[in-house]
């Protein structure tokens, strides 16, 4: 069975993607910071009959990243790495004039440095997989200028660039940066509390991610909405 590591997998997009892969028979290594929420997700996904390893921790911890890859190795392979864990830098989001430097550092540490560290740890396994792939979960804030989204958007823009360069340096892999669009998630609620505009559930964009795995288009940056519409 193929094996995936998904960070930030206890809820939202990470959990929805994990469920979709479990239904397809994938074995999973799941990461999140909150132990009991992550274990709840793992219990749910094990009902599909696949092996699910839940490892609570922080992706900014190099030791934890090593544990995630070791768990995939114990399952037999690593076919997909999904960097989904994200930090906003400030909750709620604030204008750049008010963004604490430590907040920007936190966003960069989680969204960029940790994502690269996990890729570096995972590359030996990904290179030996028949269809190794990396998905970096991006944001429209990486490409568009929205007030208060500057720090978070800058970190996601940096993640996009890392993914683009990784694709050049690792031509044997598929490396996709994916903008999922606005979703109804706890992360968005923390970013913009009080915004009650209706937004789609994370499950609605998962078919776009599955299309990447099914069709394996060229490495690059994609939007989930375009992938879903063309499916």
PDB file of C-alpha atoms in Angstrom:
ATOM      1  CA  UNK A   1       0.000   0.000   0.000  1.00  0.00           C
ATOM      2  CA  UNK A   2       1.219   3.550  -0.654  1.00  0.00           C
ATOM      3  CA  UNK A   3       2.171   5.641   2.375  1.00  0.00           C
ATOM      4  CA  UNK A   4       1.624   9.360   2.979  1.00  0.00           C
ATOM      5  CA  UNK A   5       2.793  11.778   5.665  1.00  0.00           C
ATOM      6  CA  UNK A   6       0.316  14.602   6.257  1.00  0.00           C
ATOM      7  CA  UNK A   7       1.141  17.420   8.637  1.00  0.00           C
ATOM      8  CA  UNK A   8      -1.587  19.444  10.282  1.00  0.00           C
ATOM      9  CA  UNK A   9      -3.848  16.416   9.885  1.00  0.00           C
ATOM     10  CA  UNK A  10      -6.113  16.559  12.937  1.00  0.00           C
ATOM     11  CA  UNK A  11      -8.770  18.738  11.289  1.00  0.00           C
ATOM     12  CA  UNK A  12      -9.554  20.884   8.284  1.00  0.00           C
ATOM     13  CA  UNK A  13      -7.913  20.118   4.961  1.00  0.00           C
ATOM     14  CA  UNK A  14      -5.342  17.721   6.408  1.00  0.00           C
ATOM     15  CA  UNK A  15      -7.993  15.521   7.980  1.00  0.00           C
ATOM     16  CA  UNK A  16     -10.201  15.635   4.888  1.00  0.00           C
ATOM     17  CA  UNK A  17      -7.323  14.647   2.625  1.00  0.00           C
ATOM     18  CA  UNK A  18      -6.322  11.901   5.031  1.00  0.00           C
ATOM     19  CA  UNK A  19      -9.842  10.475   4.933  1.00  0.00           C
ATOM     20  CA  UNK A  20      -9.861  10.499   1.129  1.00  0.00           C
ATOM     21  CA  UNK A  21      -6.535   8.680   0.960  1.00  0.00           C
ATOM     22  CA  UNK A  22      -7.596   6.167   3.618  1.00  0.00           C
ATOM     23  CA  UNK A  23     -10.683   5.355   1.566  1.00  0.00           C
ATOM     24  CA  UNK A  24      -8.314   4.576  -1.306  1.00  0.00           C
ATOM     25  CA  UNK A  25      -6.270   2.216   0.856  1.00  0.00           C
ATOM     26  CA  UNK A  26      -3.323   4.468   1.684  1.00  0.00           C
ATOM     27  CA  UNK A  27      -1.447   3.981   4.946  1.00  0.00           C
ATOM     28  CA  UNK A  28      -0.956   7.249   6.788  1.00  0.00           C
ATOM     29  CA  UNK A  29       1.401   9.026   9.163  1.00  0.00           C
ATOM     30  CA  UNK A  30      -0.444  11.971  10.677  1.00  0.00           C
ATOM     31  CA  UNK A  31       0.938  14.966  12.547  1.00  0.00           C
ATOM     32  CA  UNK A  32      -0.702  17.700  14.616  1.00  0.00           C
ATOM     33  CA  UNK A  33       0.051  19.561  17.815  1.00  0.00           C
ATOM     34  CA  UNK A  34      -3.056  18.672  19.836  1.00  0.00           C
ATOM     35  CA  UNK A  35      -2.868  15.054  20.939  1.00  0.00           C
ATOM     36  CA  UNK A  36      -6.500  14.236  21.618  1.00  0.00           C
ATOM     37  CA  UNK A  37      -7.797  15.840  18.402  1.00  0.00           C
ATOM     38  CA  UNK A  38      -5.181  14.012  16.358  1.00  0.00           C
ATOM     39  CA  UNK A  39      -6.048  10.697  17.976  1.00  0.00           C
ATOM     40  CA  UNK A  40      -9.733  11.270  17.248  1.00  0.00           C
ATOM     41  CA  UNK A  41      -8.855  11.761  13.586  1.00  0.00           C
ATOM     42  CA  UNK A  42      -6.703   8.627  13.581  1.00  0.00           C
ATOM     43  CA  UNK A  43      -9.484   6.528  15.106  1.00  0.00           C
ATOM     44  CA  UNK A  44     -11.869   7.740  12.415  1.00  0.00           C
ATOM     45  CA  UNK A  45      -9.466   6.995   9.573  1.00  0.00           C
ATOM     46  CA  UNK A  46      -8.545   3.523  10.867  1.00  0.00           C
ATOM     47  CA  UNK A  47     -12.148   2.520  10.225  1.00  0.00           C
ATOM     48  CA  UNK A  48     -11.268   2.339   6.540  1.00  0.00           C
ATOM     49  CA  UNK A  49      -8.968  -0.579   7.322  1.00  0.00           C
ATOM     50  CA  UNK A  50      -5.653   1.120   6.680  1.00  0.00           C
ATOM     51  CA  UNK A  51      -2.724   1.578   9.028  1.00  0.00           C
ATOM     52  CA  UNK A  52      -2.690   5.015  10.625  1.00  0.00           C
ATOM     53  CA  UNK A  53       0.159   6.276  12.817  1.00  0.00           C
ATOM     54  CA  UNK A  54      -0.682   9.423  14.791  1.00  0.00           C
ATOM     55  CA  UNK A  55       2.332  11.332  16.085  1.00  0.00           C
ATOM     56  CA  UNK A  56       1.511  14.507  18.014  1.00  0.00           C
ATOM     57  CA  UNK A  57       4.196  17.148  17.934  1.00  0.00           C
ATOM     58  CA  UNK A  58       5.427  20.350  16.366  1.00  0.00           C
ATOM     59  CA  UNK A  59       6.920  20.265  12.872  1.00  0.00           C
ATOM     60  CA  UNK A  60       9.411  22.939  13.904  1.00  0.00           C
ATOM     61  CA  UNK A  61      11.058  20.264  16.091  1.00  0.00           C
ATOM     62  CA  UNK A  62      13.683  18.382  14.084  1.00  0.00           C
ATOM     63  CA  UNK A  63      13.308  15.336  16.310  1.00  0.00           C
ATOM     64  CA  UNK A  64       9.590  15.187  15.587  1.00  0.00           C
ATOM     65  CA  UNK A  65      10.220  15.437  11.850  1.00  0.00           C
ATOM     66  CA  UNK A  66      12.586  12.500  12.150  1.00  0.00           C
ATOM     67  CA  UNK A  67       9.909  10.493  13.964  1.00  0.00           C
ATOM     68  CA  UNK A  68       7.412  11.143  11.163  1.00  0.00           C
ATOM     69  CA  UNK A  69       9.779   9.841   8.507  1.00  0.00           C
ATOM     70  CA  UNK A  70      10.825   6.889  10.670  1.00  0.00           C
ATOM     71  CA  UNK A  71       7.149   5.949  11.035  1.00  0.00           C
ATOM     72  CA  UNK A  72       6.713   6.002   7.252  1.00  0.00           C
ATOM     73  CA  UNK A  73       9.810   3.855   6.868  1.00  0.00           C
ATOM     74  CA  UNK A  74       8.356   1.352   9.341  1.00  0.00           C
ATOM     75  CA  UNK A  75       5.196   1.197   7.208  1.00  0.00           C
ATOM     76  CA  UNK A  76       7.349   0.248   4.248  1.00  0.00           C
ATOM     77  CA  UNK A  77       7.703   3.344   2.054  1.00  0.00           C
ATOM     78  CA  UNK A  78       6.930   7.009   1.569  1.00  0.00           C
ATOM     79  CA  UNK A  79       5.046   7.911  -1.577  1.00  0.00           C
ATOM     80  CA  UNK A  80       3.580  11.304  -0.656  1.00  0.00           C
ATOM     81  CA  UNK A  81       4.560  14.105   1.692  1.00  0.00           C
ATOM     82  CA  UNK A  82       1.927  16.780   2.340  1.00  0.00           C
ATOM     83  CA  UNK A  83       3.150  19.924   4.114  1.00  0.00           C
ATOM     84  CA  UNK A  84      -0.140  21.287   5.402  1.00  0.00           C
ATOM     85  CA  UNK A  85       0.718  22.504   8.913  1.00  0.00           C
ATOM     86  CA  UNK A  86       0.594  26.304   8.993  1.00  0.00           C
ATOM     87  CA  UNK A  87       1.062  29.221  11.371  1.00  0.00           C
ATOM     88  CA  UNK A  88      -0.500  32.649  10.827  1.00  0.00           C
ATOM     89  CA  UNK A  89       2.087  34.744  12.643  1.00  0.00           C
ATOM     90  CA  UNK A  90      -0.620  36.711  14.474  1.00  0.00           C
ATOM     91  CA  UNK A  91      -4.125  35.767  15.603  1.00  0.00           C
ATOM     92  CA  UNK A  92      -6.113  37.637  14.476  1.00  0.00           C
ATOM     93  CA  UNK A  93      -4.109  38.890  11.534  1.00  0.00           C
ATOM     94  CA  UNK A  94      -2.778  42.442  11.725  1.00  0.00           C
ATOM     95  CA  UNK A  95      -1.366  45.024   9.349  1.00  0.00           C
ATOM     96  CA  UNK A  96       2.361  44.876   8.651  1.00  0.00           C
ATOM     97  CA  UNK A  97       2.879  48.027  10.737  1.00  0.00           C
ATOM     98  CA  UNK A  98       1.670  46.046  13.746  1.00  0.00           C
ATOM     99  CA  UNK A  99       3.077  42.599  12.967  1.00  0.00           C
ATOM    100  CA  UNK A 100       5.564  41.566  15.689  1.00  0.00           C
ATOM    101  CA  UNK A 101       8.834  40.341  14.196  1.00  0.00           C
ATOM    102  CA  UNK A 102       8.556  37.241  16.350  1.00  0.00           C
ATOM    103  CA  UNK A 103       5.198  36.541  14.728  1.00  0.00           C
ATOM    104  CA  UNK A 104       6.715  36.646  11.262  1.00  0.00           C
ATOM    105  CA  UNK A 105       9.546  34.415  12.447  1.00  0.00           C
ATOM    106  CA  UNK A 106       7.004  31.908  13.776  1.00  0.00           C
ATOM    107  CA  UNK A 107       5.143  31.837  10.457  1.00  0.00           C
ATOM    108  CA  UNK A 108       8.369  31.368   8.521  1.00  0.00           C
ATOM    109  CA  UNK A 109       9.598  28.697  10.926  1.00  0.00           C
ATOM    110  CA  UNK A 110       6.452  26.577  10.552  1.00  0.00           C
ATOM    111  CA  UNK A 111       5.455  27.298   6.975  1.00  0.00           C
ATOM    112  CA  UNK A 112       8.890  27.353   5.353  1.00  0.00           C
ATOM    113  CA  UNK A 113      11.788  26.142   7.504  1.00  0.00           C
ATOM    114  CA  UNK A 114       9.964  23.140   8.951  1.00  0.00           C
ATOM    115  CA  UNK A 115       8.535  22.217   5.545  1.00  0.00           C
ATOM    116  CA  UNK A 116      12.032  22.200   4.053  1.00  0.00           C
ATOM    117  CA  UNK A 117      13.418  20.271   7.017  1.00  0.00           C
ATOM    118  CA  UNK A 118      10.776  17.583   6.585  1.00  0.00           C
ATOM    119  CA  UNK A 119      11.459  17.309   2.851  1.00  0.00           C
ATOM    120  CA  UNK A 120      15.180  16.921   3.542  1.00  0.00           C
ATOM    121  CA  UNK A 121      14.446  14.178   6.057  1.00  0.00           C
ATOM    122  CA  UNK A 122      12.055  12.424   3.679  1.00  0.00           C
ATOM    123  CA  UNK A 123      13.979  12.665   0.395  1.00  0.00           C
ATOM    124  CA  UNK A 124      15.805   9.310   0.648  1.00  0.00           C
ATOM    125  CA  UNK A 125      12.447   7.511   0.903  1.00  0.00           C
ATOM    126  CA  UNK A 126      10.660   9.678  -1.657  1.00  0.00           C
ATOM    127  CA  UNK A 127      13.409   9.096  -4.229  1.00  0.00           C
ATOM    128  CA  UNK A 128      12.966   5.326  -4.012  1.00  0.00           C
ATOM    129  CA  UNK A 129       9.166   5.438  -4.305  1.00  0.00           C
ATOM    130  CA  UNK A 130       7.739   4.450  -7.710  1.00  0.00           C
ATOM    131  CA  UNK A 131       5.726   7.692  -7.825  1.00  0.00           C
ATOM    132  CA  UNK A 132       7.157   9.964  -5.144  1.00  0.00           C
ATOM    133  CA  UNK A 133       5.396  13.284  -4.675  1.00  0.00           C
ATOM    134  CA  UNK A 134       5.423  16.361  -2.452  1.00  0.00           C
ATOM    135  CA  UNK A 135       2.446  18.663  -1.956  1.00  0.00           C
ATOM    136  CA  UNK A 136       3.060  22.065  -0.374  1.00  0.00           C
ATOM    137  CA  UNK A 137      -0.237  23.612   0.697  1.00  0.00           C
ATOM    138  CA  UNK A 138      -0.028  27.239  -0.377  1.00  0.00           C
ATOM    139  CA  UNK A 139      -2.470  30.145  -0.307  1.00  0.00           C
ATOM    140  CA  UNK A 140      -3.818  32.840  -2.605  1.00  0.00           C
ATOM    141  CA  UNK A 141      -2.164  35.236  -0.152  1.00  0.00           C
ATOM    142  CA  UNK A 142       1.169  34.038  -1.572  1.00  0.00           C
ATOM    143  CA  UNK A 143       0.318  35.601  -4.929  1.00  0.00           C
ATOM    144  CA  UNK A 144      -2.135  38.415  -4.113  1.00  0.00           C
ATOM    145  CA  UNK A 145      -1.751  41.456  -1.831  1.00  0.00           C
ATOM    146  CA  UNK A 146      -4.443  41.401   0.864  1.00  0.00           C
ATOM    147  CA  UNK A 147      -4.389  43.735   3.825  1.00  0.00           C
ATOM    148  CA  UNK A 148      -3.358  42.001   7.089  1.00  0.00           C
ATOM    149  CA  UNK A 149      -2.246  38.870   5.227  1.00  0.00           C
ATOM    150  CA  UNK A 150       1.305  40.125   4.572  1.00  0.00           C
ATOM    151  CA  UNK A 151       3.282  37.987   6.990  1.00  0.00           C
ATOM    152  CA  UNK A 152       1.373  34.787   6.288  1.00  0.00           C
ATOM    153  CA  UNK A 153       1.374  35.479   2.560  1.00  0.00           C
ATOM    154  CA  UNK A 154       5.122  36.109   2.542  1.00  0.00           C
ATOM    155  CA  UNK A 155       5.735  32.758   4.225  1.00  0.00           C
ATOM    156  CA  UNK A 156       3.547  30.947   1.691  1.00  0.00           C
ATOM    157  CA  UNK A 157       5.277  32.739  -1.193  1.00  0.00           C
ATOM    158  CA  UNK A 158       8.574  31.473   0.167  1.00  0.00           C
ATOM    159  CA  UNK A 159       7.095  27.969   0.380  1.00  0.00           C
ATOM    160  CA  UNK A 160       6.013  28.218  -3.263  1.00  0.00           C
ATOM    161  CA  UNK A 161       9.561  29.117  -4.290  1.00  0.00           C
ATOM    162  CA  UNK A 162      11.032  26.237  -2.308  1.00  0.00           C
ATOM    163  CA  UNK A 163       8.615  23.875  -4.051  1.00  0.00           C
ATOM    164  CA  UNK A 164       9.531  25.273  -7.468  1.00  0.00           C
ATOM    165  CA  UNK A 165      13.260  24.871  -6.862  1.00  0.00           C
ATOM    166  CA  UNK A 166      12.797  21.400  -5.369  1.00  0.00           C
ATOM    167  CA  UNK A 167      11.006  20.363  -8.552  1.00  0.00           C
ATOM    168  CA  UNK A 168      14.015  21.478 -10.613  1.00  0.00           C
ATOM    169  CA  UNK A 169      16.498  19.760  -8.324  1.00  0.00           C
ATOM    170  CA  UNK A 170      14.491  16.529  -7.959  1.00  0.00           C
ATOM    171  CA  UNK A 171      13.149  15.791 -11.464  1.00  0.00           C
ATOM    172  CA  UNK A 172      12.276  12.240 -10.453  1.00  0.00           C
ATOM    173  CA  UNK A 173       9.588  13.550  -8.083  1.00  0.00           C
ATOM    174  CA  UNK A 174       6.391  15.456  -8.608  1.00  0.00           C
ATOM    175  CA  UNK A 175       6.351  18.631  -6.509  1.00  0.00           C
ATOM    176  CA  UNK A 176       3.087  20.556  -6.449  1.00  0.00           C
ATOM    177  CA  UNK A 177       2.292  23.767  -4.596  1.00  0.00           C
ATOM    178  CA  UNK A 178      -1.490  23.895  -4.242  1.00  0.00           C
ATOM    179  CA  UNK A 179      -3.614  26.894  -3.337  1.00  0.00           C
ATOM    180  CA  UNK A 180      -6.785  25.400  -1.817  1.00  0.00           C
ATOM    181  CA  UNK A 181      -8.661  28.711  -1.767  1.00  0.00           C
ATOM    182  CA  UNK A 182     -10.802  30.036   1.067  1.00  0.00           C
ATOM    183  CA  UNK A 183     -12.226  27.302   3.253  1.00  0.00           C
ATOM    184  CA  UNK A 184     -14.270  26.995   6.418  1.00  0.00           C
ATOM    185  CA  UNK A 185     -11.456  26.102   8.820  1.00  0.00           C
ATOM    186  CA  UNK A 186     -10.290  26.928  12.311  1.00  0.00           C
ATOM    187  CA  UNK A 187      -7.225  28.596  10.791  1.00  0.00           C
ATOM    188  CA  UNK A 188      -9.363  31.063   8.865  1.00  0.00           C
ATOM    189  CA  UNK A 189     -11.552  31.689  11.899  1.00  0.00           C
ATOM    190  CA  UNK A 190      -8.440  32.507  13.926  1.00  0.00           C
ATOM    191  CA  UNK A 191      -7.138  34.769  11.170  1.00  0.00           C
ATOM    192  CA  UNK A 192     -10.332  36.767  10.704  1.00  0.00           C
ATOM    193  CA  UNK A 193     -12.646  36.255  13.685  1.00  0.00           C
ATOM    194  CA  UNK A 194     -16.152  37.513  13.143  1.00  0.00           C
ATOM    195  CA  UNK A 195     -16.112  36.937   9.386  1.00  0.00           C
ATOM    196  CA  UNK A 196     -19.322  34.992   8.867  1.00  0.00           C
ATOM    197  CA  UNK A 197     -19.269  34.867   5.064  1.00  0.00           C
ATOM    198  CA  UNK A 198     -20.071  31.333   3.851  1.00  0.00           C
ATOM    199  CA  UNK A 199     -17.041  29.354   2.736  1.00  0.00           C
ATOM    200  CA  UNK A 200     -16.718  25.853   1.317  1.00  0.00           C
ATOM    201  CA  UNK A 201     -15.773  22.929   3.525  1.00  0.00           C
ATOM    202  CA  UNK A 202     -12.271  21.498   3.078  1.00  0.00           C
ATOM    203  CA  UNK A 203     -13.779  18.298   1.687  1.00  0.00           C
ATOM    204  CA  UNK A 204     -14.927  20.237  -1.373  1.00  0.00           C
ATOM    205  CA  UNK A 205     -11.366  20.824  -2.617  1.00  0.00           C
ATOM    206  CA  UNK A 206      -9.993  17.350  -1.917  1.00  0.00           C
ATOM    207  CA  UNK A 207     -10.951  16.054  -5.399  1.00  0.00           C
ATOM    208  CA  UNK A 208      -8.446  18.536  -6.821  1.00  0.00           C
ATOM    209  CA  UNK A 209      -5.657  17.028  -4.747  1.00  0.00           C
ATOM    210  CA  UNK A 210      -6.706  13.524  -5.762  1.00  0.00           C
ATOM    211  CA  UNK A 211      -6.584  14.568  -9.403  1.00  0.00           C
ATOM    212  CA  UNK A 212      -2.926  15.444  -8.998  1.00  0.00           C
ATOM    213  CA  UNK A 213      -2.231  11.966  -7.650  1.00  0.00           C
ATOM    214  CA  UNK A 214      -4.285  10.283 -10.354  1.00  0.00           C
ATOM    215  CA  UNK A 215      -2.973  12.205 -13.366  1.00  0.00           C
ATOM    216  CA  UNK A 216       0.470  13.289 -12.100  1.00  0.00           C
ATOM    217  CA  UNK A 217       0.721  16.510 -14.124  1.00  0.00           C
ATOM    218  CA  UNK A 218       4.012  18.374 -14.285  1.00  0.00           C
ATOM    219  CA  UNK A 219       5.405  19.833 -11.107  1.00  0.00           C
ATOM    220  CA  UNK A 220       4.216  23.383 -10.517  1.00  0.00           C
ATOM    221  CA  UNK A 221       1.706  25.608  -8.758  1.00  0.00           C
ATOM    222  CA  UNK A 222      -1.982  24.764  -9.012  1.00  0.00           C
ATOM    223  CA  UNK A 223      -5.242  26.041  -7.591  1.00  0.00           C
ATOM    224  CA  UNK A 224      -7.606  23.448  -6.169  1.00  0.00           C
ATOM    225  CA  UNK A 225     -10.618  25.160  -7.727  1.00  0.00           C
ATOM    226  CA  UNK A 226      -9.188  24.811 -11.248  1.00  0.00           C
ATOM    227  CA  UNK A 227      -8.308  21.186 -10.613  1.00  0.00           C
ATOM    228  CA  UNK A 228     -11.809  20.428  -9.352  1.00  0.00           C
ATOM    229  CA  UNK A 229     -13.534  22.230 -12.217  1.00  0.00           C
ATOM    230  CA  UNK A 230     -11.487  20.389 -14.827  1.00  0.00           C
ATOM    231  CA  UNK A 231     -11.971  16.983 -13.246  1.00  0.00           C
TER     232      UNK A 231
END
